[in-house]
Short mmCIF file of C-alpha atoms and ligand atoms in Angstrom, two decimals:
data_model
loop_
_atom_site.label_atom_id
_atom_site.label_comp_id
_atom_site.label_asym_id
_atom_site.label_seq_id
_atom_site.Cartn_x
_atom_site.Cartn_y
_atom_site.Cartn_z
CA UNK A 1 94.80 41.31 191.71
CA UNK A 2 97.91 43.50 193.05
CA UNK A 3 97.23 46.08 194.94
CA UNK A 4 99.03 48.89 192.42
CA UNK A 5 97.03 46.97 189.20
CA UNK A 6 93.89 47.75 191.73
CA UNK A 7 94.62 51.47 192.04
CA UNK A 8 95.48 52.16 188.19
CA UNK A 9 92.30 51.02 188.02
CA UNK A 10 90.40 52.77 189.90
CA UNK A 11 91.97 55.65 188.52
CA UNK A 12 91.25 55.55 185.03
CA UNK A 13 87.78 54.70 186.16
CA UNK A 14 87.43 57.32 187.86
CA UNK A 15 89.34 59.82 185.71
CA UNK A 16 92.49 60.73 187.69
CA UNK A 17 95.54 61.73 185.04
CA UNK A 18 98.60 62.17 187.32
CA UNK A 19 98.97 63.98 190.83
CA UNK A 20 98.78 67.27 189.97
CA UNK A 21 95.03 66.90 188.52
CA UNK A 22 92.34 68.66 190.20
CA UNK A 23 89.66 66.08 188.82
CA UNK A 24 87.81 64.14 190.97
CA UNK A 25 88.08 66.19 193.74
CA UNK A 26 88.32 63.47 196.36
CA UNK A 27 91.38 62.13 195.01
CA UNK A 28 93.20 65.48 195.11
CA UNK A 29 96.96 65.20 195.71
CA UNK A 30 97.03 61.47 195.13
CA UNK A 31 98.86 59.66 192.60
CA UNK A 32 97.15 59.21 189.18
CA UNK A 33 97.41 56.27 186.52
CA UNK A 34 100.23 58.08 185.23
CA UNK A 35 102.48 58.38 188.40
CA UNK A 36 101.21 53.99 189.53
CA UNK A 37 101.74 52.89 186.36
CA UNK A 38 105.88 53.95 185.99
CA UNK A 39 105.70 52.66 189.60
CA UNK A 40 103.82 49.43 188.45
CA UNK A 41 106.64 49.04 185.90
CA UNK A 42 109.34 49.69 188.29
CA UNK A 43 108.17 47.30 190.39
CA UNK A 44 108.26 44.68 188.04
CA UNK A 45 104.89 44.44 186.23
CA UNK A 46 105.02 43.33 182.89
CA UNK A 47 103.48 46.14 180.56
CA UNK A 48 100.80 43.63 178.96
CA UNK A 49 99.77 42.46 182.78
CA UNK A 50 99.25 46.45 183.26
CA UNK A 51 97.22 46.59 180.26
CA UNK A 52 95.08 43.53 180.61
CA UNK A 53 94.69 43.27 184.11
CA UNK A 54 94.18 47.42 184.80
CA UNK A 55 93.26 49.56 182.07
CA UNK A 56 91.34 47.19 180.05
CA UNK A 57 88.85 45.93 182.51
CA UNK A 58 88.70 49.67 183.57
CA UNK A 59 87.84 51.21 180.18
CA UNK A 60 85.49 48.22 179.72
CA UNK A 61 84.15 49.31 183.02
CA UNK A 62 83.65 53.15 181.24
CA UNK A 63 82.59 51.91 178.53
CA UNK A 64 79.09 49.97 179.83
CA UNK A 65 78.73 52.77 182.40
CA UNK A 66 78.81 55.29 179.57
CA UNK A 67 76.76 52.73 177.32
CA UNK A 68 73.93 52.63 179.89
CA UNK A 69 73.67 56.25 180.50
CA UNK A 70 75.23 55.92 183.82
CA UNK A 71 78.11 58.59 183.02
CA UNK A 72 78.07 61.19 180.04
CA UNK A 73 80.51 62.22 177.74
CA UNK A 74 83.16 64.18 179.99
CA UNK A 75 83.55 61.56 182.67
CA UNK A 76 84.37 59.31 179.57
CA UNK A 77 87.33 61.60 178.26
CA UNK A 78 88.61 61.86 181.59
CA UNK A 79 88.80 58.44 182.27
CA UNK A 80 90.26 58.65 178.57
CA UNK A 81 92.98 60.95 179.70
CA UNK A 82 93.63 59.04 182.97
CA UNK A 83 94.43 55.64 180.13
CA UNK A 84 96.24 57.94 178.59
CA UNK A 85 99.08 59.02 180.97
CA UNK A 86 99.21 55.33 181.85
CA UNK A 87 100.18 54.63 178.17
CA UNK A 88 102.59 57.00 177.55
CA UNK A 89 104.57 54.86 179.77
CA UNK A 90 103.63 51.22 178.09
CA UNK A 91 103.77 52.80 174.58
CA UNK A 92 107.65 52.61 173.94
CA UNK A 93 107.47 48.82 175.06
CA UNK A 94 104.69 47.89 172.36
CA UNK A 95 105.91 50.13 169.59
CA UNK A 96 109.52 48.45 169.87
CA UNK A 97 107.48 44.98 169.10
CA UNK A 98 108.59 43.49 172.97
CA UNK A 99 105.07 43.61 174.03
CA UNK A 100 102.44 42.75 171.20
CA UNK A 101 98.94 44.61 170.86
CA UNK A 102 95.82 42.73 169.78
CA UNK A 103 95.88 43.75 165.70
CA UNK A 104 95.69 47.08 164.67
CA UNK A 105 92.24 49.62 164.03
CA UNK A 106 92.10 52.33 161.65
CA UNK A 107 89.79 55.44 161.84
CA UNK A 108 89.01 58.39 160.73
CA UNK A 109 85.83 61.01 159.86
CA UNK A 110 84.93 60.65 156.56
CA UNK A 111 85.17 62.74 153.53
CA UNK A 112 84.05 66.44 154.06
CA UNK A 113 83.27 66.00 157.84
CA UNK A 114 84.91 67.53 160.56
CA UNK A 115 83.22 66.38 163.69
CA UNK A 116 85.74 64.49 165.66
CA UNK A 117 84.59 64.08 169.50
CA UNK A 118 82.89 61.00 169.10
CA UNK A 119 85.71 59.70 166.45
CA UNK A 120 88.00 60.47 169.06
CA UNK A 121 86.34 58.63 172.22
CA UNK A 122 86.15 55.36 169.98
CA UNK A 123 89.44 55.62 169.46
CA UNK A 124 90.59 55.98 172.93
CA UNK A 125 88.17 53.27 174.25
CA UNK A 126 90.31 51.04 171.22
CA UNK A 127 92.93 51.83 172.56
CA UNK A 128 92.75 51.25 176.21
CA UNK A 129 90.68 47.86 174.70
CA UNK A 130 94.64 46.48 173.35
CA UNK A 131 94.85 47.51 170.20
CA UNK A 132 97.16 49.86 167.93
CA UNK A 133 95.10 53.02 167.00
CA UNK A 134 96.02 54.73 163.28
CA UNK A 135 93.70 57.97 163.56
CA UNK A 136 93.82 59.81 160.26
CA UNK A 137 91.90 62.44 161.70
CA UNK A 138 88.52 64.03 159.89
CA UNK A 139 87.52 64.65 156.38
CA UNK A 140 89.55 61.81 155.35
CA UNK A 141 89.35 60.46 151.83
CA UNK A 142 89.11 56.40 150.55
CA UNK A 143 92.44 57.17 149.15
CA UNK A 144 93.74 57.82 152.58
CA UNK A 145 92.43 54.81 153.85
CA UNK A 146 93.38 52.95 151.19
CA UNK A 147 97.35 54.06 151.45
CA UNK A 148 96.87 53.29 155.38
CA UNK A 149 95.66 49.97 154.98
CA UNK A 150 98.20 49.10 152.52
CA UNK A 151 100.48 49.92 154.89
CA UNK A 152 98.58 47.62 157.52
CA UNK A 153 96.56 45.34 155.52
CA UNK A 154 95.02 43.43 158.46
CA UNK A 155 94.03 46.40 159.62
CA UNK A 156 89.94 46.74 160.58
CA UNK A 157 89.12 49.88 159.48
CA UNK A 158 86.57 52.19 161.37
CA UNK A 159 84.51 54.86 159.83
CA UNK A 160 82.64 57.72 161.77
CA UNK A 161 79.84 60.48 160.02
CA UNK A 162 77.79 62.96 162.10
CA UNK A 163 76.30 64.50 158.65
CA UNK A 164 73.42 62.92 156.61
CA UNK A 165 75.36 64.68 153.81
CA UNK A 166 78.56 63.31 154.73
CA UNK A 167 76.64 59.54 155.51
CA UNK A 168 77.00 59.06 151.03
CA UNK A 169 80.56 59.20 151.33
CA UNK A 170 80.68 56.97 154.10
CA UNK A 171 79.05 54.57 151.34
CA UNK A 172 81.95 55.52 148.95
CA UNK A 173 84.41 54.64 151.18
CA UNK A 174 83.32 50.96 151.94
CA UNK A 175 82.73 50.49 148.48
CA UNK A 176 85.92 51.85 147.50
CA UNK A 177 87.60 49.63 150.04
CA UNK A 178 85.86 46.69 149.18
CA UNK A 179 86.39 46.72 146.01
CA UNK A 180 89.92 46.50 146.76
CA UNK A 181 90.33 44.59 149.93
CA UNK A 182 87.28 42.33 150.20
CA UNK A 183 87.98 40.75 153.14
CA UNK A 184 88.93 43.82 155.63
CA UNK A 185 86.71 44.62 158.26
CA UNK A 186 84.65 47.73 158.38
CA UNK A 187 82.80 48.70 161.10
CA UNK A 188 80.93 52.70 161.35
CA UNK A 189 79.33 54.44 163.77
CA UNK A 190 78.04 58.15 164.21
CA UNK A 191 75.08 59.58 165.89
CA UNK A 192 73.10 59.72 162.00
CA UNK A 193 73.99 56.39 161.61
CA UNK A 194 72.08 52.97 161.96
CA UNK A 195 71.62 49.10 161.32
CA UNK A 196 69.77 49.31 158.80
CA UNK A 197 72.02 52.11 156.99
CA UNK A 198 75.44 50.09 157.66
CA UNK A 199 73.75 46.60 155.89
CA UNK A 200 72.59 48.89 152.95
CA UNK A 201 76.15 50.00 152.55
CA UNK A 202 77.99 46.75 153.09
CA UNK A 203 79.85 47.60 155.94
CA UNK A 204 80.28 44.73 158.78
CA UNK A 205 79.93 46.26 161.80
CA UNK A 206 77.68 49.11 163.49
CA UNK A 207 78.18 50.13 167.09
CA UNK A 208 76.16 53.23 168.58
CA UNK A 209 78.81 53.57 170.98
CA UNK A 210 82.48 53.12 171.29
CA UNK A 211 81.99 50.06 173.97
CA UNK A 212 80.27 48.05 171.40
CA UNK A 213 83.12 49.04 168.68
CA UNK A 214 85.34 47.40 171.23
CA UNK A 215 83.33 44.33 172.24
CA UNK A 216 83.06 43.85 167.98
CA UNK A 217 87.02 44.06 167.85
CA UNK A 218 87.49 41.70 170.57
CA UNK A 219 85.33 39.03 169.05
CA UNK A 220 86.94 39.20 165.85
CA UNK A 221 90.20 38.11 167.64
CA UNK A 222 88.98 35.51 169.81
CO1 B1M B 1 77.96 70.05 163.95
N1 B1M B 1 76.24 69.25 163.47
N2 B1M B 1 78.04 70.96 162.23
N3 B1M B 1 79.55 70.86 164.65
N4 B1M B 1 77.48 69.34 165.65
C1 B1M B 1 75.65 68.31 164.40
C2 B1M B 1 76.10 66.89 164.09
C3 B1M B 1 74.12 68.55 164.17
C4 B1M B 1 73.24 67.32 164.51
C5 B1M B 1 73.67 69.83 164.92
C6 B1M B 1 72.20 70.17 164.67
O1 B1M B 1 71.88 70.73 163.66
N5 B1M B 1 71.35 69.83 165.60
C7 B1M B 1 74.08 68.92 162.63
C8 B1M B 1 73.94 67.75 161.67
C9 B1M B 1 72.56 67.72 161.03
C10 B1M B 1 72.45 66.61 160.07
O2 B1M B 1 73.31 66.30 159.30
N6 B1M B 1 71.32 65.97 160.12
C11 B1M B 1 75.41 69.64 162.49
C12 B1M B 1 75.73 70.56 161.45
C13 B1M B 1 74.61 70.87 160.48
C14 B1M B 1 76.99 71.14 161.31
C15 B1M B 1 77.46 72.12 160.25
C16 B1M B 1 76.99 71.82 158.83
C17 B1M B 1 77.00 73.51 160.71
C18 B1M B 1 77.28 74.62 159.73
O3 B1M B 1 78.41 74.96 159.50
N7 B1M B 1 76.21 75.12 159.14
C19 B1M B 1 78.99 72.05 160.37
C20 B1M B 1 79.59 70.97 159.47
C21 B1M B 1 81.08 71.02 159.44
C22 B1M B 1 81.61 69.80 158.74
O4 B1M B 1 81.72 68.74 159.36
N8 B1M B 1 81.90 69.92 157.47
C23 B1M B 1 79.14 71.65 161.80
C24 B1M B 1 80.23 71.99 162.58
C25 B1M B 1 80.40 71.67 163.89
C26 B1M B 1 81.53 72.17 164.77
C27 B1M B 1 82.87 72.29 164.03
C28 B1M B 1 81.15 73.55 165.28
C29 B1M B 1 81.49 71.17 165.97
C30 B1M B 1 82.44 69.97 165.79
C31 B1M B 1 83.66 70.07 166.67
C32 B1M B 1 84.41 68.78 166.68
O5 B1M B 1 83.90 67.70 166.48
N9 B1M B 1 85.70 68.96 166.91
C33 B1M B 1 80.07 70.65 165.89
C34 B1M B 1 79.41 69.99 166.95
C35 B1M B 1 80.15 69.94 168.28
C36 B1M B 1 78.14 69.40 166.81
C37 B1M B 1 77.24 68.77 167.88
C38 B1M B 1 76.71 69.93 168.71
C39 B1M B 1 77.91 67.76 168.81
C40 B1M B 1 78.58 66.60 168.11
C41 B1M B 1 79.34 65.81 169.14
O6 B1M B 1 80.52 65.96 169.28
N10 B1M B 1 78.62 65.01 169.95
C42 B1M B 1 76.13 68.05 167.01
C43 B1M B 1 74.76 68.11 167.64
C44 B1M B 1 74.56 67.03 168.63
O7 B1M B 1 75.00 65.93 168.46
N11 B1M B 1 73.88 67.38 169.70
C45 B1M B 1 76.34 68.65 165.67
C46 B1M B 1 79.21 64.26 171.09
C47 B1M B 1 79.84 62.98 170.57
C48 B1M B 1 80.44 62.20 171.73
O8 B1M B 1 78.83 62.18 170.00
O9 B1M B 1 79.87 62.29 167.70
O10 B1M B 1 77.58 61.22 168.06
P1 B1M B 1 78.94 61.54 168.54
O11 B1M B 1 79.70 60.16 168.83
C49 B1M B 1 79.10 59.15 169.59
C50 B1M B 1 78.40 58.09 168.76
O12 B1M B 1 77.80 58.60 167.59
C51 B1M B 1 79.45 57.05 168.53
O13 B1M B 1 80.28 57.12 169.68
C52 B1M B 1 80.25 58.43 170.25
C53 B1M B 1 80.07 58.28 171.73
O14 B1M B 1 78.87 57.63 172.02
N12 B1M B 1 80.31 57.10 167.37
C54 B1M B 1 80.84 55.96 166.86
C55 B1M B 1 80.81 58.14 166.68
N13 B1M B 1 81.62 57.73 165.74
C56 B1M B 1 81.67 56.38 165.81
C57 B1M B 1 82.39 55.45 165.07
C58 B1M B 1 82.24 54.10 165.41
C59 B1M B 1 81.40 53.70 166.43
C60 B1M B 1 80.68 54.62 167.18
O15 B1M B 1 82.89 53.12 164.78
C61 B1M B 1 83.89 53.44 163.85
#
């Protein structure tokens, strides 16, 4: 692989935004993903090469590191961030349709829920995984999903709960959405929630973590 492709790696991997960012300290002063990516890009890359060849394989990196307890949760927003200032540059090429993006995910907390950490980490990890990320933030209603997904209806829909109390409305919401789009994809996650809980409501996915919500994406497009 290039030697640029090489470094954006190994900066989202190891959580370095843009020059001017203090974190890690061994990379102080040194560009970041933001700064090598516009250079990748100036240089010629293609933004999909960027994406599958650097930040992908990086955030899948993150992902099994953070799924076998090798790094915790603020390593995994940093590398988050780093993705993140790499994207800002790639975004305008997907959103004007030149470069395409693997389908699209939608996610939000569910009805009368506000936790949004571990909402938010899945949806970075989608993100830097390919795909287009709708986040319709927490406490969000089946009718919200409902007016999303008609706006995207191949959509796979993602549903996060951190309450017991707020785990029946979970159940609402897939049955709502099933009753109206059968075949869309749901997949849920949240520390309260299991296996076991995700076949009682007929949902079609569980992942613990936001790696395996990304490994279950990329299957279903394979
Ligand atoms: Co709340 N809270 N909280 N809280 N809070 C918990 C969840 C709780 C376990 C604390 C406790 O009592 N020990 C408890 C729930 C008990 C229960 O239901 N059994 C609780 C409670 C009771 C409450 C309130 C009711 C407190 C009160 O007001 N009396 C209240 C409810 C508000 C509401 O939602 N309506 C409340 C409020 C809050 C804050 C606002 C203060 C804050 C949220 C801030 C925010 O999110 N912006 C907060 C916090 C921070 C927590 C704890 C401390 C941390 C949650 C967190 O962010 N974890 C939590 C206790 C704990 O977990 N130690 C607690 C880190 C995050 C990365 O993990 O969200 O599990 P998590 O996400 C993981 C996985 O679950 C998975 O990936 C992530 C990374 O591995 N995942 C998915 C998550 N979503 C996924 C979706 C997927 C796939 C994987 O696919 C779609």
């Amino acid at each position: 692989m290039s030697d640029i492709l090489n470094q954006i790696a190994l900066c989202v991997e190891a959580g370095k935004i843009n020059k001017s960012s203090p974190y890690p300290p061994n990379m102080k002063d040194q560009d970041g993903a933001d700064e090598l990516a516009r250079k990748a890009l100036e240089q010629g890359f293609k933004p999909d090469e960027i994406l599958e060849k650097a930040l992908i394989p990086a955030m899948a990196n993150v992902g099994n590191k953070f799924s076998r307890k090798e790094i915790y949760v603020p390593q995994m927003l940093m590398s988050a961030k780093a993705m993140s200032g790499a994207m800002i540059h790639l975004k305008p090429f997907f959103q004007s349709g030149e470069t395409k993006r693997k389908g699209t995910f939608i996610i939000g907390t569910v009805t009368g829920d506000l936790h949004d950490i571990g909402k938010n980490l899945v949806a970075m990890m989608v993100e830097g995984g390919g795909w287009e990320v709708i986040d319709l933030g927490v406490d969000v209603s089946s009718e919200k999903f409902l007016k999303a997904l008609g706006e995207k209806p191949d959509a796979v829909i993602g549903l996060s709960a951190l309450l017991t109390t707020t785990m029946e409305n979970m159940k609402k919401i897939v049955t709502d959405i099933k009753s109206r789009s059968a075949s869309s994809k749901i997949l849920v996650g949240g520390a309260p929630v299991t296996q076991d809980y995700c076949n009682k409501i007929g949902a079609d996915f569980y992942s613990p973590d936001p790696q395996g919500a990304v490994n279950y994406l990329s299957q279903l497009v394979s």
